[in-house]
Coordinates of C-alpha atoms and ligand atoms in Angstrom, one line a residue:
X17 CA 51.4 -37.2 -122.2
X18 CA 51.0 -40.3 -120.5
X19 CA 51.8 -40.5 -116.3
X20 CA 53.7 -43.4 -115.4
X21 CA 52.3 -45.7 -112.7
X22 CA 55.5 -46.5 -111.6
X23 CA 55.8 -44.2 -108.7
X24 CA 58.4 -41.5 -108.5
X25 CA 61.6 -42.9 -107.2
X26 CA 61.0 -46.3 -107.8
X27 CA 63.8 -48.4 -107.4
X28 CA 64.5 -50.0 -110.8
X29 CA 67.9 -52.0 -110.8
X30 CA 69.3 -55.7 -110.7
X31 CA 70.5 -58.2 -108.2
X32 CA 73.4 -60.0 -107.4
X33 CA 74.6 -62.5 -105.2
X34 CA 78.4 -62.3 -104.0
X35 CA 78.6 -65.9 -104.6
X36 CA 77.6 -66.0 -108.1
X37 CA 79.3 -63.3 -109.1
X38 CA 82.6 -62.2 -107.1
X39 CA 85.0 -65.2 -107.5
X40 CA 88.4 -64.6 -105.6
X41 CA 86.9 -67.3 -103.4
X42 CA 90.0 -66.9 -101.0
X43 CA 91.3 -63.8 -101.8
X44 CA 91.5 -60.9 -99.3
X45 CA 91.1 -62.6 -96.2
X46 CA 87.8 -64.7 -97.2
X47 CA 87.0 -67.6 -95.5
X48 CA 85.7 -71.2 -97.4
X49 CA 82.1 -71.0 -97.7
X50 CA 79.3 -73.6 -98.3
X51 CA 78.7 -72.3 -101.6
X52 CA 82.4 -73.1 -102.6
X53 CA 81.9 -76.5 -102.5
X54 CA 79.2 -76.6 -105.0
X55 CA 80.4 -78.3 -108.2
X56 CA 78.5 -77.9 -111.5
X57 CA 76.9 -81.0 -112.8
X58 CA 75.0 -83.7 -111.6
X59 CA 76.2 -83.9 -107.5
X60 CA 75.5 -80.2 -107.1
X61 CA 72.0 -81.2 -106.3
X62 CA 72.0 -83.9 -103.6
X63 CA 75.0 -81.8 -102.1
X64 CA 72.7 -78.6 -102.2
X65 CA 70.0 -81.0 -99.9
X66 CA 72.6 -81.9 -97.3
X67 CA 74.2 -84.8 -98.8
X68 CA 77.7 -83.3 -98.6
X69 CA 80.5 -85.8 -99.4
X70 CA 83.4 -83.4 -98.0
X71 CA 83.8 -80.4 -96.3
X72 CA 86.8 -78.8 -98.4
X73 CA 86.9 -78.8 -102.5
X74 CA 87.9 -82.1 -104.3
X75 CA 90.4 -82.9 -107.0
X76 CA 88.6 -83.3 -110.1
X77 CA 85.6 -81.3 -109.8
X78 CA 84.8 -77.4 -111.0
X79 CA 83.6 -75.0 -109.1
X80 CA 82.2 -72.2 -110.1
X81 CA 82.1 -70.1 -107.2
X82 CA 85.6 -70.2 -106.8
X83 CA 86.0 -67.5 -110.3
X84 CA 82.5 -66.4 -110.9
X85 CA 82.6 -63.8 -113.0
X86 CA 85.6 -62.4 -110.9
X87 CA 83.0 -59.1 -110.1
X88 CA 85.8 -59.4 -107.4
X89 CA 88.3 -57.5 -109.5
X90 CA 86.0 -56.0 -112.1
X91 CA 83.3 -54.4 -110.2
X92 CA 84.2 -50.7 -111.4
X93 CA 84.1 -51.8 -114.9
X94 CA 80.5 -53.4 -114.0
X95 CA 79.0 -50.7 -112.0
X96 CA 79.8 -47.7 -114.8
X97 CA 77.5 -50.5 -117.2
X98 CA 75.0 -50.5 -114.6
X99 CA 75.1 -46.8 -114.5
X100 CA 74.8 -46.4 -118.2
X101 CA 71.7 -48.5 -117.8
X102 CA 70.5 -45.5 -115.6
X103 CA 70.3 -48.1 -112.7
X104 CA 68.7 -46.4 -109.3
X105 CA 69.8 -49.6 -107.2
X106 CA 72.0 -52.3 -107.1
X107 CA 71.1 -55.5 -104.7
X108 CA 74.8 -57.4 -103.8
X109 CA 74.8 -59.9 -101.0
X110 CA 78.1 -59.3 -98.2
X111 CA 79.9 -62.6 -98.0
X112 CA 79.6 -63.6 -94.7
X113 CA 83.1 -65.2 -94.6
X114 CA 84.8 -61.9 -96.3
X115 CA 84.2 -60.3 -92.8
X116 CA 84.8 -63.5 -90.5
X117 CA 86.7 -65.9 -92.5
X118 CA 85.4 -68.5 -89.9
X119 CA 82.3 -67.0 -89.1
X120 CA 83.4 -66.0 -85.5
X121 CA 86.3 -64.5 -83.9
X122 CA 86.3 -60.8 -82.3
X123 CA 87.8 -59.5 -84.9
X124 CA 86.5 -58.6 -88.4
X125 CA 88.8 -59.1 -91.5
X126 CA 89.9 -55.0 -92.2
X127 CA 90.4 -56.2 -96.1
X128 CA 86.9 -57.5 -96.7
X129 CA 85.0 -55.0 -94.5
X130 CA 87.3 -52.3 -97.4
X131 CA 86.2 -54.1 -100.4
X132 CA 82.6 -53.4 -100.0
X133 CA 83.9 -49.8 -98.8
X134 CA 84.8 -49.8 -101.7
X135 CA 82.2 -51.1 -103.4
X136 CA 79.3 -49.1 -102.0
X137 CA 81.4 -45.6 -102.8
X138 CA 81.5 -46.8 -106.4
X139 CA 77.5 -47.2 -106.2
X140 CA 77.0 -44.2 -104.5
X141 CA 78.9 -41.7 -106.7
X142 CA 76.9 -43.0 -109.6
X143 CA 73.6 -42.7 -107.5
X144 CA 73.3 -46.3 -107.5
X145 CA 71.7 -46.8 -103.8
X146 CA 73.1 -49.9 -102.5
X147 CA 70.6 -52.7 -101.4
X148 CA 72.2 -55.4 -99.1
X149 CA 71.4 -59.2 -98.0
X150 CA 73.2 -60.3 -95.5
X151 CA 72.9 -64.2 -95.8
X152 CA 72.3 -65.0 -99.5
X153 CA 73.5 -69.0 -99.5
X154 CA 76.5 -68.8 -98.1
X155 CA 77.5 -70.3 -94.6
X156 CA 81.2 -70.0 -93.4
X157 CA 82.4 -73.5 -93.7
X158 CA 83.9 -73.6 -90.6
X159 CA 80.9 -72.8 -89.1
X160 CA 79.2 -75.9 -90.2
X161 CA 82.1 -78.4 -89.6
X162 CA 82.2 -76.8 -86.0
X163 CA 78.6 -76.4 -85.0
X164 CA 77.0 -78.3 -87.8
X165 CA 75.3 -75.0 -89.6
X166 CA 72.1 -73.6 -88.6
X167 CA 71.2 -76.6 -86.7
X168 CA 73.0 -75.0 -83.7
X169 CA 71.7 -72.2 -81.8
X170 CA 75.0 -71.4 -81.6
X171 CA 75.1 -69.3 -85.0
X172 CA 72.3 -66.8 -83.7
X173 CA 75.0 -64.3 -81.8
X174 CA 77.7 -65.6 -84.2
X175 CA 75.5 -64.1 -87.4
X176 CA 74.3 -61.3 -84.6
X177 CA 77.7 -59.9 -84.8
X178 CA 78.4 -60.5 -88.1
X179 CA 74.7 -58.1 -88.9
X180 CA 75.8 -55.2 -86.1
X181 CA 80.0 -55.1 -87.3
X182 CA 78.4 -54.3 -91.4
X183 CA 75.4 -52.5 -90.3
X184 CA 77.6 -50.4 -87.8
X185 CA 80.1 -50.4 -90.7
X186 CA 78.3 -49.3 -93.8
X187 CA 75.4 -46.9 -91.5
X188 CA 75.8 -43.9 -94.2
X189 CA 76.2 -45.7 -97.1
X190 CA 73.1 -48.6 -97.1
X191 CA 69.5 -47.7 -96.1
X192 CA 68.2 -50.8 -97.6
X193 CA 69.0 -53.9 -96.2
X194 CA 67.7 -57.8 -96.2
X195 CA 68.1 -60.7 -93.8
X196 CA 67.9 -63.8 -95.6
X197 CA 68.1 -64.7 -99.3
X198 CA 64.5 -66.6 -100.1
X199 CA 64.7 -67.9 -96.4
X200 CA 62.2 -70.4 -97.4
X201 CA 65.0 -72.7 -99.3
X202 CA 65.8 -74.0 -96.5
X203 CA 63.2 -76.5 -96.2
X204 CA 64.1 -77.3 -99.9
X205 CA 67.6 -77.0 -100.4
X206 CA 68.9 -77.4 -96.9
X207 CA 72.5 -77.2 -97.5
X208 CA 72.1 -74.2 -99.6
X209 CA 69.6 -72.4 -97.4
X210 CA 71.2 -73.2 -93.8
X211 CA 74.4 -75.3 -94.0
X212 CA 72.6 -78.1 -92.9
X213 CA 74.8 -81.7 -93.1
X214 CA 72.4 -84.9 -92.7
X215 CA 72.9 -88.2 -91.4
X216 CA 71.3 -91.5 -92.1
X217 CA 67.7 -91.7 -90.9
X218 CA 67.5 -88.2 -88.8
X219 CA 64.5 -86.5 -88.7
X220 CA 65.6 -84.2 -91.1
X221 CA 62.3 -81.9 -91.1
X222 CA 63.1 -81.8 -87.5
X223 CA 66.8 -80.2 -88.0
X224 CA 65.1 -77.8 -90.9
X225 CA 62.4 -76.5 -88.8
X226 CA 64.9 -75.8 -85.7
X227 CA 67.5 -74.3 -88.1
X228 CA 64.6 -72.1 -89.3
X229 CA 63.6 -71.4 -86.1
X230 CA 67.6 -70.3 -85.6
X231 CA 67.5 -68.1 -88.8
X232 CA 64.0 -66.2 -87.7
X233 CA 65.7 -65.3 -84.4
X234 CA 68.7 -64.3 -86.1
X235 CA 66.6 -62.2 -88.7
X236 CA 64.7 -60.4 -86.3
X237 CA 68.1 -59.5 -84.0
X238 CA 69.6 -58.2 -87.3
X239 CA 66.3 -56.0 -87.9
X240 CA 66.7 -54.8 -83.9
X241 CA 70.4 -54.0 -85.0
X242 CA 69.4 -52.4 -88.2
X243 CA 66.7 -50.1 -86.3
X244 CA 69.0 -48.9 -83.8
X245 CA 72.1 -48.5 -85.6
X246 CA 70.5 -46.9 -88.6
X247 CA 67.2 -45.3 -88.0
X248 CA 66.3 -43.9 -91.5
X249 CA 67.0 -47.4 -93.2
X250 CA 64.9 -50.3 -94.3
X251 CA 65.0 -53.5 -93.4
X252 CA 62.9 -56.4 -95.1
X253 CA 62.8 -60.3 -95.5
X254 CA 63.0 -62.3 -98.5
X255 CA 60.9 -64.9 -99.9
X256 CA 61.0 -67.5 -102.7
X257 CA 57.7 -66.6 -104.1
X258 CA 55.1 -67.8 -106.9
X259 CA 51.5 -68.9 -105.5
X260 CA 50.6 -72.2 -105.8
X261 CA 47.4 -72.8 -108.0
X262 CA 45.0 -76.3 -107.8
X263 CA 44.6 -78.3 -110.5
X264 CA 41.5 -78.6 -110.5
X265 CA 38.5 -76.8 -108.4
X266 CA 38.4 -80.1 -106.2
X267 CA 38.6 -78.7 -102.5
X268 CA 41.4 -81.4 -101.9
X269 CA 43.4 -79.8 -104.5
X270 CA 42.4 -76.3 -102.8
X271 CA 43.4 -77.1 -99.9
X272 CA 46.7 -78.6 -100.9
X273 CA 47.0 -75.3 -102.7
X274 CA 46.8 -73.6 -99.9
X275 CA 48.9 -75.8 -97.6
X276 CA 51.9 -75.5 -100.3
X277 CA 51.5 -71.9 -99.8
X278 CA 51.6 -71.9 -96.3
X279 CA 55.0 -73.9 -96.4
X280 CA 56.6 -70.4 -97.9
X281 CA 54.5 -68.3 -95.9
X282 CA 55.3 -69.9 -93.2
X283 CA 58.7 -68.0 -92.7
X284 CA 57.0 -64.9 -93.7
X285 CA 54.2 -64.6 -91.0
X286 CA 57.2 -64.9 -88.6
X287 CA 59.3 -62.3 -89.5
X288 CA 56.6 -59.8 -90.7
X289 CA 53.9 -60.5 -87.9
X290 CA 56.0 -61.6 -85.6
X291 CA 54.7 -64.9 -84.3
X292 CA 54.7 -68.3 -85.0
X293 CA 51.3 -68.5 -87.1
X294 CA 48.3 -70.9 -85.6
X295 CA 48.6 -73.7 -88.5
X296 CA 52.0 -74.1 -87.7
X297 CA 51.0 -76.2 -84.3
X298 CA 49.1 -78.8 -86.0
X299 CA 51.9 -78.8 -88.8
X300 CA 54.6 -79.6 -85.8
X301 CA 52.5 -81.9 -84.4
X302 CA 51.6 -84.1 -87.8
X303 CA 55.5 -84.3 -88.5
X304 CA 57.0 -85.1 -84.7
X305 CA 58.8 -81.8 -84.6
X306 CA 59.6 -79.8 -81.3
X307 CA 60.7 -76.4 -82.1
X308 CA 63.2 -75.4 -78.7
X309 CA 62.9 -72.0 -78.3
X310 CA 64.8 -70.0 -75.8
X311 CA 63.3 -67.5 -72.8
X312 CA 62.7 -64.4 -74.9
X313 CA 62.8 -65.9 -78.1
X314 CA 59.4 -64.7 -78.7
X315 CA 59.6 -61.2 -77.7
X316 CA 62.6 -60.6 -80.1
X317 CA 60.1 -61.9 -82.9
X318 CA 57.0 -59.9 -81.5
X319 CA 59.3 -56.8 -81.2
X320 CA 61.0 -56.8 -84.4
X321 CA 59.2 -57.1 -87.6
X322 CA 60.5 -56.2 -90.4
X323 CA 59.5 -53.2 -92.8
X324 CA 59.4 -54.4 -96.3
X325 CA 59.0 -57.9 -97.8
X326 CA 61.2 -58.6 -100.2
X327 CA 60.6 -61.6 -103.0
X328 CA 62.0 -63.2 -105.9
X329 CA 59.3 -64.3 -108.5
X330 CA 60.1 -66.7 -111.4
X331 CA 57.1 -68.7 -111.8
X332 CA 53.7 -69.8 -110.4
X333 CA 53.4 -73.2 -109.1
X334 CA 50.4 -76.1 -109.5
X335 CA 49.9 -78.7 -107.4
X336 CA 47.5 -81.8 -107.4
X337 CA 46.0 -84.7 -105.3
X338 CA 45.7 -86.6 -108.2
X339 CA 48.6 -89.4 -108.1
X340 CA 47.6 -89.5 -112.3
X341 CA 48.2 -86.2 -113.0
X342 CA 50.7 -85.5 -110.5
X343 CA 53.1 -87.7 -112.9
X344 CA 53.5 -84.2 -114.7
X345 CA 56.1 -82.0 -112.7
X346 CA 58.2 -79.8 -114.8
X347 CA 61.6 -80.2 -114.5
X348 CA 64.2 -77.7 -112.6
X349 CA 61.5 -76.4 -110.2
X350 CA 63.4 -76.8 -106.6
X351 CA 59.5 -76.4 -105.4
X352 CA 57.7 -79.1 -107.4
X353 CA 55.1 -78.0 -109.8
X354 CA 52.7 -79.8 -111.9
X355 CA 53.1 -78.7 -115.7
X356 CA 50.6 -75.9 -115.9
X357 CA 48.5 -76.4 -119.4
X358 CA 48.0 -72.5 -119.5
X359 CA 51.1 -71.1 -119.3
X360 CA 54.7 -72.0 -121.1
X361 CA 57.7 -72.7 -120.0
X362 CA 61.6 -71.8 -120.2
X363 CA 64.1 -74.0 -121.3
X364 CA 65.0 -75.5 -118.1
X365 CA 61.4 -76.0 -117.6
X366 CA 60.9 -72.8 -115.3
X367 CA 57.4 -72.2 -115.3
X368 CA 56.8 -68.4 -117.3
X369 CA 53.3 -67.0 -116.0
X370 CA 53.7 -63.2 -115.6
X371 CA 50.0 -63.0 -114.6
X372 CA 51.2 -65.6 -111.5
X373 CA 53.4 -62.1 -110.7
X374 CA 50.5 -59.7 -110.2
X375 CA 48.5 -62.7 -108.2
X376 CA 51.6 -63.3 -106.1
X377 CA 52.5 -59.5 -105.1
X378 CA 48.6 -58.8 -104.4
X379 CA 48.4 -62.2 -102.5
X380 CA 51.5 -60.8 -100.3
X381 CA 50.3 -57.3 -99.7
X382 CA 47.1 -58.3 -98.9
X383 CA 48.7 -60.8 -96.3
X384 CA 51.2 -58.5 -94.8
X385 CA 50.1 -55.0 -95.8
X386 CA 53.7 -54.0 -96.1
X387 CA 55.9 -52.3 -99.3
X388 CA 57.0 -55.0 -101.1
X389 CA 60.2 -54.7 -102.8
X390 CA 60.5 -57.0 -105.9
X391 CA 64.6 -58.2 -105.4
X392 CA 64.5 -60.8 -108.3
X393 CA 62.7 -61.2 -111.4
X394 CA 64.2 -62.2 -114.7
X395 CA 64.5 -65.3 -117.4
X396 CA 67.2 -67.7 -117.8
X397 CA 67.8 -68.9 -121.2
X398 CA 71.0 -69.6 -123.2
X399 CA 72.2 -66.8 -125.5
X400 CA 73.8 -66.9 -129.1
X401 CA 76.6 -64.3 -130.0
X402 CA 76.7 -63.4 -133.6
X403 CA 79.8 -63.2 -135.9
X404 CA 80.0 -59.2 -135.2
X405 CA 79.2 -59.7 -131.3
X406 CA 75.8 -58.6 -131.1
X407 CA 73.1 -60.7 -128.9
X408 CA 69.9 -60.4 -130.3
X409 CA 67.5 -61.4 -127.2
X410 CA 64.8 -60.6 -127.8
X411 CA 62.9 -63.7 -125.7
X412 CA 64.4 -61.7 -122.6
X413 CA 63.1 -58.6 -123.6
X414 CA 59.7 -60.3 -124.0
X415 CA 59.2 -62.0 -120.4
X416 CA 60.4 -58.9 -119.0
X417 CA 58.2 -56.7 -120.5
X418 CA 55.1 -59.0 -119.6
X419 CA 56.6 -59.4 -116.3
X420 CA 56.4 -55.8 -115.5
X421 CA 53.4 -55.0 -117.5
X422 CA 52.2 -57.2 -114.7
X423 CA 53.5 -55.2 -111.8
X424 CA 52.0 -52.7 -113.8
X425 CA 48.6 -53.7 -112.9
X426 CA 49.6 -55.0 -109.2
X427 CA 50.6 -51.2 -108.5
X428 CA 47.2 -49.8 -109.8
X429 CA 45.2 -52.8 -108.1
X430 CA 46.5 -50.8 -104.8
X431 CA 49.8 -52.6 -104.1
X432 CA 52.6 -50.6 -102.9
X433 CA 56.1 -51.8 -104.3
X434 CA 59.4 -50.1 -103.6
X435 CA 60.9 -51.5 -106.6
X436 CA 62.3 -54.3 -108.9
X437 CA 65.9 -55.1 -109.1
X438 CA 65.8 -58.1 -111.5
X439 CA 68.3 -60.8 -111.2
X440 CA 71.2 -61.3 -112.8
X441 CA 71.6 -58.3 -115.0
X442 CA 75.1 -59.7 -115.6
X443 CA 75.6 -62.8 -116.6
X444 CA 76.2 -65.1 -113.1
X445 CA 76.7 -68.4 -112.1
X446 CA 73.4 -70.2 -112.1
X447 CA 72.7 -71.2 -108.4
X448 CA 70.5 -74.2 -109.4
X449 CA 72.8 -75.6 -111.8
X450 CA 76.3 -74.1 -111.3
X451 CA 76.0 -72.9 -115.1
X452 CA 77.2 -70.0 -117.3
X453 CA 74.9 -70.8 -119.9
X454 CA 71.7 -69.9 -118.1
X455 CA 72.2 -66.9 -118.6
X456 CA 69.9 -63.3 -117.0
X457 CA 72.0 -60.7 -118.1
X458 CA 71.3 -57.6 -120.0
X459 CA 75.5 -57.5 -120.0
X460 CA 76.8 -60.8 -121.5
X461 CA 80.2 -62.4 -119.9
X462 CA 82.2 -64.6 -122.1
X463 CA 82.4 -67.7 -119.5
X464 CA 81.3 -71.2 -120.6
X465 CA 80.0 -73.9 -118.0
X466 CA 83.7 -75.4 -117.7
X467 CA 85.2 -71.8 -116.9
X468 CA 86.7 -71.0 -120.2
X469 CA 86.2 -67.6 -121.7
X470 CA 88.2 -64.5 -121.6
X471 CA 85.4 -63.0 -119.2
X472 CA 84.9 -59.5 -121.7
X473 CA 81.6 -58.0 -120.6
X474 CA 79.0 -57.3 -123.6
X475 CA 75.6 -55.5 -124.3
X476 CA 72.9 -57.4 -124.8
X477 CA 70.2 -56.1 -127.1
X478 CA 68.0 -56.2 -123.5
X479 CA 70.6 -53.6 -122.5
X480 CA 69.4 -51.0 -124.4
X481 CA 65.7 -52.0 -123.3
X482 CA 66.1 -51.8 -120.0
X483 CA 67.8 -48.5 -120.6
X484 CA 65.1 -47.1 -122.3
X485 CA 62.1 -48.6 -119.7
X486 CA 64.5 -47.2 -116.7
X487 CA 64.8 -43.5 -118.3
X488 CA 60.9 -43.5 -118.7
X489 CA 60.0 -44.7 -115.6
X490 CA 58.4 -47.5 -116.8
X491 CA 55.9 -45.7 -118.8
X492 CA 56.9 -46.9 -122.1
X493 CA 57.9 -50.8 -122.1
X494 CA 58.5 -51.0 -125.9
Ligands
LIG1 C1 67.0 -67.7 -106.7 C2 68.3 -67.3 -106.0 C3 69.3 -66.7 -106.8 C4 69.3 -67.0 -108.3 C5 68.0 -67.3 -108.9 C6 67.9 -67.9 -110.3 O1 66.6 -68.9 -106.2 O2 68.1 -66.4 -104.9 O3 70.6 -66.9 -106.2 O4 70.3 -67.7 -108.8 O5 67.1 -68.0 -108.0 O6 68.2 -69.2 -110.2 P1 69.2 -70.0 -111.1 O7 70.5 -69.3 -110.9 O8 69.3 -71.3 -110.6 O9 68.7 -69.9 -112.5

């Protein structure tokens, strides 16, 4: 009999976001959040990099936040799917505005702080342990008309309290939790990342690297919270991942390599080492950027690391010095790659390099030395329903299985991994595009891209897959 290299325990499941997937945008309480005034289609983009043309939703346009997939309302009906799946985890985001509808206030909202009561008890009795981001997108909207987003110092005790009210609330039910969603958007989707608003001609790398510098404080309070308030649980941070390879073997394309990386990493070396890292001085000093930190600021860094990193991995990214050859991006990267020659691509131009998975995870443990905890993986590709319902997709069942024959070899190269939770294992809004159609799921949701559909949930033919990889533990990925 073959032994699995997955170790025992590992922590196969999906991910979620509450944004992509709850709906009932104002229901129970919630507050407007940045994320609800995303529309699909062309404006989504420039919105999503701080070019925001209003701060409450306009006549005329969808959005797609607003319904989701109403997980909302059907959560129990999801869940049991998930459970039937033989799930061991489940990663949801809290909606930050569920609990403070503004984002401040003494008091939490009773009605959201139940739903993911109720939530969690609905994981739990199914064995499902819960694992939580706090900040995944989503900014209370009041919070940026008031303050102007992460840009004021202003949300650190603001998203402080928000951290200790769920961590305090939810101590026996969640013992793993996570800061910020892929805290490295922020630098390339500013809105998105940090509720960040720009005006003509500001330095906006300026506002970005202060708001960062906002988030890492905030990250490491909420790890202090987390540690005090619930001493057996785990807390990690979460990066956008995928190295970034040269061209060529030309030490200016190396370097840039390595500089690229560095942007990402950046956030990482922070909030697991605890300090700003050297490189980052002559970075601030090359762009005009004053970071204003506060007495103590760097203590609360030094002092609170946190235990796991967490990452999503879609793709590997290239990068040249060439100005010929950098004419060759690939489309729908938010991180600007150079069309890779050896690798393919998905059909919104997403990179697909599953041996870029083992090189990213070893890259991070050997940088950090810490569990990593793989908290999105997956492919999104459009999906035909036959005449009798079935979805043969078989494509998804294919990157998945070379994904995690790749973490496969990453765990017997020596790296330690907590688990994989890969996205979307329902079909979600996209967060890139606002779209139904890109879809992850093993669990198909009849939504189109202009919110029609009768939302029935259906297996996938990836369902029973992933059913079968969870059961044996990895071992067989046929
Ligand atoms: C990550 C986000 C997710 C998610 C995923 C897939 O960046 O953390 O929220 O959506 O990417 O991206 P998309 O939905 O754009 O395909």
């Amino acid at each position: 009999m073959s032994i699995s290299i997955f170790p025992k325990g590992f922590l196969w499941g999906g991910a979620l976001a509450a944004n992509q997937a709850e709906g009932a945008y104002l229901e129970g309480g919630k507050g407007l959040t940045t994320v609800d005034l995303l529309p699909t289609g062309v404006k989504r983009r420039d919105i999503m990099k701080g070019y925001v043309p209003s701060l409450t939703p306009l006549e005329g346009e969808f959005y797609p936040s607003h319904e989701a997939i109403d997980f909302y309302h059907r959560y129990k009906e999801d869940i049991a799917l998930f459970a039937e799946m033989g799930f061991k985890a489940l990663r949801i985001s809290i909606s930050w505005a569920r609990i403070f509808p503004s984002g401040e206030g003494a008091t939490p909202n009773e009605e959201g702080l139940q739903f993911y009561d109720q939530l969690f008890d609905e994981l739990l009795k199914y064995d499902i342990q819960p694992v939580v981001t706090l900040a995944h997108f989503d900014v209370p909207v009041n919070l940026v008309e008031k303050y102007g987003g992460w840009r004021s110092r202003k949300l650190v005790s603001l998203f402080e309290t928000y951290a200790q009210t769920v961590l305090a609330r939810y101590k026996d039910k969640v013992k793993y939790w996570m800061t910020f969603n892929e805290i490295n958007m922020l630098l390339h989707l500013p809105f998105l990342g940090a509720g960040l608003v720009f005006a003509e001609g500001e330095n906006q790398k300026q506002i970005q690297y202060q708001a960062a510098h906002h988030q890492l404080v905030a990250s490491a309070l909420a790890v202090k919270a987390c540690h005090e308030l619930i001493p057996d649980a785990k807390i990690g941070c979460m990066l956008a991942a995928g190295t970034f390879y040269p061209y060529t073997c030309n030490p200016d394309d190396v370097f840039q390599a390595m500089e690229k990386d560095r942007d990402s990493f950046f956030f990482i070396d922070v909030q697991s080492r605890g300090e700003y890292p050297a490189y980052s001085k002559r970075f601030f000093k090359t762009n005009n950027i004053t970071v204003e930190m506060e007495p103590g600021d760097k203590e609360i860094l030094k002092n609170h690391t946190v235990d796991y990193i967490g990452f999503s991995y879609y793709s590997s990214r290239t990068t040249s010095t060439d100005p010929e050859v950098i004419k060759n991006m690939t489309s729908g990267n938010v991180f600007g790659s150079i069309s890779n020659p050896y690798v393919g691509k998905s059909e919104w131009g997403w990179t697909i390099d599953p041996k870029g998975f083992r090189i990213t995870a070893n890259q991070l443990y050997d940088r950090y030395q810490k569990p990593l905890f793989v908290v999105e993986n997956g492919l999104g590709a459009i999906d035909e329903v036959t005449p009798e319902g079935e979805i043969y997709d078989d494509y998804r069942i294919d990157y998945l299985k070379q994904h995690l024959t790749e973490l496969g070899e990453a765990l017997e190269d020596g790296v330690e991994i907590i688990g994989y939770t890969s996205w979307g294992p329902i079909d979600i809004v996209s967060a890139s595009t606002g779209e139904m159609k890109k879809r992850y799921g093993y669990i198909y949701v009849d939504r189109d891209n202009e919110g029609n559909g009768t939302l029935v949930r259906r297996k996938k033919k990836s369902f029973r897959w992933y059913k079968q990889v969870i059961a044996k533990n990895g071992e067989d990925l046929e």
